[in-house]
Amino acid sequence: MRIEKLYPMTSARLMVINVASTLQSAARTLSNPGIGLAVVSETGGKAAGVLSKSDLIRHLTDLEENASIETLMTRNMIFCSPSDELQVAWQVMVENRIQNMPVLGADAKPVGVLDIRDALKVLFEQEQLQEHMLANYIAGIGY
């Protein structure tokens, strides 16, 4: 299954903040339920990095009064595209120990955020369906 099939889930989790936004604004965005990551964009909408709740908390004690999102964000993003296979994206998330991964479309513009729990739920449902179909086939019910 391709990530684009999960568009309703991934687009609902998408939060984009401008690189020039204040940290207070970013914290407000990340405090929304179910949001663990915001994609940081440049003026043209191209993704420049990501800012997670963990990034904010990790740097909270060391923050300078005029610290910017640009100093806290992760520039070397791990991301996927809508045409990537969900299984592959899930493996990348597990290997890199990340819970949220931005989905970037054309011109590196964010179109969603893949949550590892959503990915795991869909993969599990696919396996259950295949198991059910195989059991029906073996029992002679058909497929």
PDB file of C-alpha atoms in Angstrom:
ATOM      1  CA  MET A   1       0.000   0.000   0.000  1.00  0.00           C
ATOM      2  CA  ARG A   2       1.283   3.434  -0.907  1.00  0.00           C
ATOM      3  CA  ILE A   3       1.357   6.316   1.546  1.00  0.00           C
ATOM      4  CA  GLU A   4      -0.949   8.350  -0.710  1.00  0.00           C
ATOM      5  CA  LYS A   5      -3.772   5.956   0.260  1.00  0.00           C
ATOM      6  CA  LEU A   6      -3.448   7.243   3.837  1.00  0.00           C
ATOM      7  CA  TYR A   7      -3.948  10.879   2.817  1.00  0.00           C
ATOM      8  CA  PRO A   8      -6.893  11.494   5.189  1.00  0.00           C
ATOM      9  CA  MET A   9      -4.750  10.432   8.160  1.00  0.00           C
ATOM     10  CA  THR A  10      -1.488  12.049   7.094  1.00  0.00           C
ATOM     11  CA  SER A  11      -3.025  15.364   6.065  1.00  0.00           C
ATOM     12  CA  ALA A  12      -4.951  15.635   9.350  1.00  0.00           C
ATOM     13  CA  ARG A  13      -1.671  15.464  11.289  1.00  0.00           C
ATOM     14  CA  LEU A  14       0.116  18.014   9.103  1.00  0.00           C
ATOM     15  CA  MET A  15       1.176  21.165  10.923  1.00  0.00           C
ATOM     16  CA  VAL A  16       3.400  23.590   9.052  1.00  0.00           C
ATOM     17  CA  ILE A  17       5.197  26.484  10.701  1.00  0.00           C
ATOM     18  CA  ASN A  18       7.267  29.130   8.997  1.00  0.00           C
ATOM     19  CA  VAL A  19      10.958  29.210   9.791  1.00  0.00           C
ATOM     20  CA  ALA A  20      10.499  32.819  10.994  1.00  0.00           C
ATOM     21  CA  SER A  21       7.730  31.926  13.489  1.00  0.00           C
ATOM     22  CA  THR A  22       8.287  32.379  17.202  1.00  0.00           C
ATOM     23  CA  LEU A  23       9.043  29.476  19.511  1.00  0.00           C
ATOM     24  CA  GLN A  24       5.908  30.338  21.460  1.00  0.00           C
ATOM     25  CA  SER A  25       3.859  29.940  18.288  1.00  0.00           C
ATOM     26  CA  ALA A  26       5.580  26.617  17.549  1.00  0.00           C
ATOM     27  CA  ALA A  27       4.923  25.388  21.101  1.00  0.00           C
ATOM     28  CA  ARG A  28       1.258  26.346  20.741  1.00  0.00           C
ATOM     29  CA  THR A  29       1.061  24.377  17.485  1.00  0.00           C
ATOM     30  CA  LEU A  30       2.747  21.315  18.987  1.00  0.00           C
ATOM     31  CA  SER A  31       0.463  21.383  22.027  1.00  0.00           C
ATOM     32  CA  ASN A  32      -2.525  20.338  19.892  1.00  0.00           C
ATOM     33  CA  PRO A  33      -3.709  16.773  20.655  1.00  0.00           C
ATOM     34  CA  GLY A  34      -2.215  14.155  18.347  1.00  0.00           C
ATOM     35  CA  ILE A  35       0.464  16.494  17.000  1.00  0.00           C
ATOM     36  CA  GLY A  36       4.051  15.481  17.729  1.00  0.00           C
ATOM     37  CA  LEU A  37       5.859  17.100  14.826  1.00  0.00           C
ATOM     38  CA  ALA A  38       5.616  20.267  12.753  1.00  0.00           C
ATOM     39  CA  VAL A  39       7.208  20.693   9.346  1.00  0.00           C
ATOM     40  CA  VAL A  40       9.222  23.918   9.197  1.00  0.00           C
ATOM     41  CA  SER A  41       8.887  25.627   5.838  1.00  0.00           C
ATOM     42  CA  GLU A  42      10.666  28.381   4.017  1.00  0.00           C
ATOM     43  CA  THR A  43       8.739  31.324   2.562  1.00  0.00           C
ATOM     44  CA  GLY A  44       7.953  29.445  -0.679  1.00  0.00           C
ATOM     45  CA  GLY A  45       6.465  26.506   1.212  1.00  0.00           C
ATOM     46  CA  LYS A  46       9.433  24.158   0.717  1.00  0.00           C
ATOM     47  CA  ALA A  47      10.258  22.044   3.773  1.00  0.00           C
ATOM     48  CA  ALA A  48      13.390  23.252   5.544  1.00  0.00           C
ATOM     49  CA  GLY A  49      13.297  20.907   8.526  1.00  0.00           C
ATOM     50  CA  VAL A  50      11.117  19.506  11.270  1.00  0.00           C
ATOM     51  CA  LEU A  51      10.467  20.557  14.849  1.00  0.00           C
ATOM     52  CA  SER A  52       9.178  17.984  17.313  1.00  0.00           C
ATOM     53  CA  LYS A  53       7.940  18.227  20.870  1.00  0.00           C
ATOM     54  CA  SER A  54      11.127  16.412  21.819  1.00  0.00           C
ATOM     55  CA  ASP A  55      13.240  19.098  20.110  1.00  0.00           C
ATOM     56  CA  LEU A  56      11.518  21.799  22.156  1.00  0.00           C
ATOM     57  CA  ILE A  57      11.842  19.928  25.438  1.00  0.00           C
ATOM     58  CA  ARG A  58      15.454  18.910  24.807  1.00  0.00           C
ATOM     59  CA  HIS A  59      16.495  22.514  24.264  1.00  0.00           C
ATOM     60  CA  LEU A  60      14.201  24.136  26.816  1.00  0.00           C
ATOM     61  CA  THR A  61      16.824  24.523  29.531  1.00  0.00           C
ATOM     62  CA  ASP A  62      19.439  25.909  27.152  1.00  0.00           C
ATOM     63  CA  LEU A  63      17.213  28.370  25.311  1.00  0.00           C
ATOM     64  CA  GLU A  64      18.486  31.836  24.786  1.00  0.00           C
ATOM     65  CA  GLU A  65      15.877  34.545  25.060  1.00  0.00           C
ATOM     66  CA  ASN A  66      15.927  35.206  21.320  1.00  0.00           C
ATOM     67  CA  ALA A  67      16.301  31.578  20.179  1.00  0.00           C
ATOM     68  CA  SER A  68      14.655  30.803  16.862  1.00  0.00           C
ATOM     69  CA  ILE A  69      12.920  27.820  15.347  1.00  0.00           C
ATOM     70  CA  GLU A  70      15.782  27.594  12.886  1.00  0.00           C
ATOM     71  CA  THR A  71      18.242  26.874  15.714  1.00  0.00           C
ATOM     72  CA  LEU A  72      16.092  24.083  17.181  1.00  0.00           C
ATOM     73  CA  MET A  73      14.725  22.340  14.105  1.00  0.00           C
ATOM     74  CA  THR A  74      16.195  19.183  12.641  1.00  0.00           C
ATOM     75  CA  ARG A  75      17.518  20.048   9.186  1.00  0.00           C
ATOM     76  CA  ASN A  76      18.422  16.561   7.987  1.00  0.00           C
ATOM     77  CA  MET A  77      14.875  15.294   7.813  1.00  0.00           C
ATOM     78  CA  ILE A  78      13.906  11.707   7.348  1.00  0.00           C
ATOM     79  CA  PHE A  79      10.861  11.854   5.103  1.00  0.00           C
ATOM     80  CA  CYS A  80       8.767   9.873   2.664  1.00  0.00           C
ATOM     81  CA  SER A  81       6.805  10.709  -0.453  1.00  0.00           C
ATOM     82  CA  PRO A  82       3.174   9.864  -1.257  1.00  0.00           C
ATOM     83  CA  SER A  83       4.305   7.188  -3.732  1.00  0.00           C
ATOM     84  CA  ASP A  84       6.460   5.316  -1.181  1.00  0.00           C
ATOM     85  CA  GLU A  85       5.297   1.939   0.107  1.00  0.00           C
ATOM     86  CA  LEU A  86       3.924   2.041   3.653  1.00  0.00           C
ATOM     87  CA  GLN A  87       5.925  -1.044   4.701  1.00  0.00           C
ATOM     88  CA  VAL A  88       9.181   0.638   3.654  1.00  0.00           C
ATOM     89  CA  ALA A  89       8.267   3.905   5.409  1.00  0.00           C
ATOM     90  CA  TRP A  90       7.406   1.991   8.574  1.00  0.00           C
ATOM     91  CA  GLN A  91      10.765   0.183   8.493  1.00  0.00           C
ATOM     92  CA  VAL A  92      12.595   3.509   8.089  1.00  0.00           C
ATOM     93  CA  MET A  93      10.708   4.909  11.086  1.00  0.00           C
ATOM     94  CA  VAL A  94      11.562   1.879  13.227  1.00  0.00           C
ATOM     95  CA  GLU A  95      15.234   1.888  12.196  1.00  0.00           C
ATOM     96  CA  ASN A  96      15.564   5.602  12.965  1.00  0.00           C
ATOM     97  CA  ARG A  97      13.432   5.451  16.115  1.00  0.00           C
ATOM     98  CA  ILE A  98      11.050   8.202  15.027  1.00  0.00           C
ATOM     99  CA  GLN A  99       7.323   8.379  15.714  1.00  0.00           C
ATOM    100  CA  ASN A 100       6.362  10.907  13.042  1.00  0.00           C
ATOM    101  CA  MET A 101       7.656  11.340   9.512  1.00  0.00           C
ATOM    102  CA  PRO A 102       6.806  14.171   7.115  1.00  0.00           C
ATOM    103  CA  VAL A 103       5.295  13.252   3.764  1.00  0.00           C
ATOM    104  CA  LEU A 104       6.764  15.587   1.143  1.00  0.00           C
ATOM    105  CA  GLY A 105       5.216  16.041  -2.280  1.00  0.00           C
ATOM    106  CA  ALA A 106       6.445  17.876  -5.356  1.00  0.00           C
ATOM    107  CA  ASP A 107       9.122  20.521  -4.778  1.00  0.00           C
ATOM    108  CA  ALA A 108       9.624  19.209  -1.215  1.00  0.00           C
ATOM    109  CA  LYS A 109       6.350  20.760  -0.062  1.00  0.00           C
ATOM    110  CA  PRO A 110       4.723  19.035   2.920  1.00  0.00           C
ATOM    111  CA  VAL A 111       1.477  17.172   2.233  1.00  0.00           C
ATOM    112  CA  GLY A 112       1.154  15.192   5.463  1.00  0.00           C
ATOM    113  CA  VAL A 113       2.739  13.580   8.501  1.00  0.00           C
ATOM    114  CA  LEU A 114       2.836   9.803   8.902  1.00  0.00           C
ATOM    115  CA  ASP A 115       2.403   8.630  12.493  1.00  0.00           C
ATOM    116  CA  ILE A 116       3.968   5.258  13.313  1.00  0.00           C
ATOM    117  CA  ARG A 117       0.818   4.126  15.154  1.00  0.00           C
ATOM    118  CA  ASP A 118      -1.332   4.823  12.099  1.00  0.00           C
ATOM    119  CA  ALA A 119       1.142   2.977   9.878  1.00  0.00           C
ATOM    120  CA  LEU A 120       1.226  -0.021  12.200  1.00  0.00           C
ATOM    121  CA  LYS A 121      -2.587  -0.103  12.424  1.00  0.00           C
ATOM    122  CA  VAL A 122      -2.979  -0.152   8.633  1.00  0.00           C
ATOM    123  CA  LEU A 123      -0.255  -2.784   8.188  1.00  0.00           C
ATOM    124  CA  PHE A 124      -1.888  -4.963  10.861  1.00  0.00           C
ATOM    125  CA  GLU A 125      -5.302  -4.635   9.190  1.00  0.00           C
ATOM    126  CA  GLN A 126      -3.758  -5.671   5.856  1.00  0.00           C
ATOM    127  CA  GLU A 127      -2.265  -8.781   7.461  1.00  0.00           C
ATOM    128  CA  GLN A 128      -5.590  -9.681   9.078  1.00  0.00           C
ATOM    129  CA  LEU A 129      -7.375  -9.356   5.736  1.00  0.00           C
ATOM    130  CA  GLN A 130      -4.814 -11.567   4.001  1.00  0.00           C
ATOM    131  CA  GLU A 131      -5.102 -14.154   6.765  1.00  0.00           C
ATOM    132  CA  HIS A 132      -8.909 -14.116   6.478  1.00  0.00           C
ATOM    133  CA  MET A 133      -8.783 -14.512   2.689  1.00  0.00           C
ATOM    134  CA  LEU A 134      -6.312 -17.392   2.955  1.00  0.00           C
ATOM    135  CA  ALA A 135      -8.472 -19.165   5.553  1.00  0.00           C
ATOM    136  CA  ASN A 136     -11.534 -18.795   3.299  1.00  0.00           C
ATOM    137  CA  TYR A 137      -9.598 -20.111   0.312  1.00  0.00           C
ATOM    138  CA  ILE A 138      -8.369 -23.158   2.250  1.00  0.00           C
ATOM    139  CA  ALA A 139     -11.884 -23.804   3.586  1.00  0.00           C
ATOM    140  CA  GLY A 140     -13.198 -23.746   0.030  1.00  0.00           C
ATOM    141  CA  ILE A 141     -15.319 -20.636   0.505  1.00  0.00           C
ATOM    142  CA  GLY A 142     -13.520 -18.807  -2.262  1.00  0.00           C
ATOM    143  CA  TYR A 143     -11.744 -15.548  -2.396  1.00  0.00           C
TER     144      TYR A 143
END
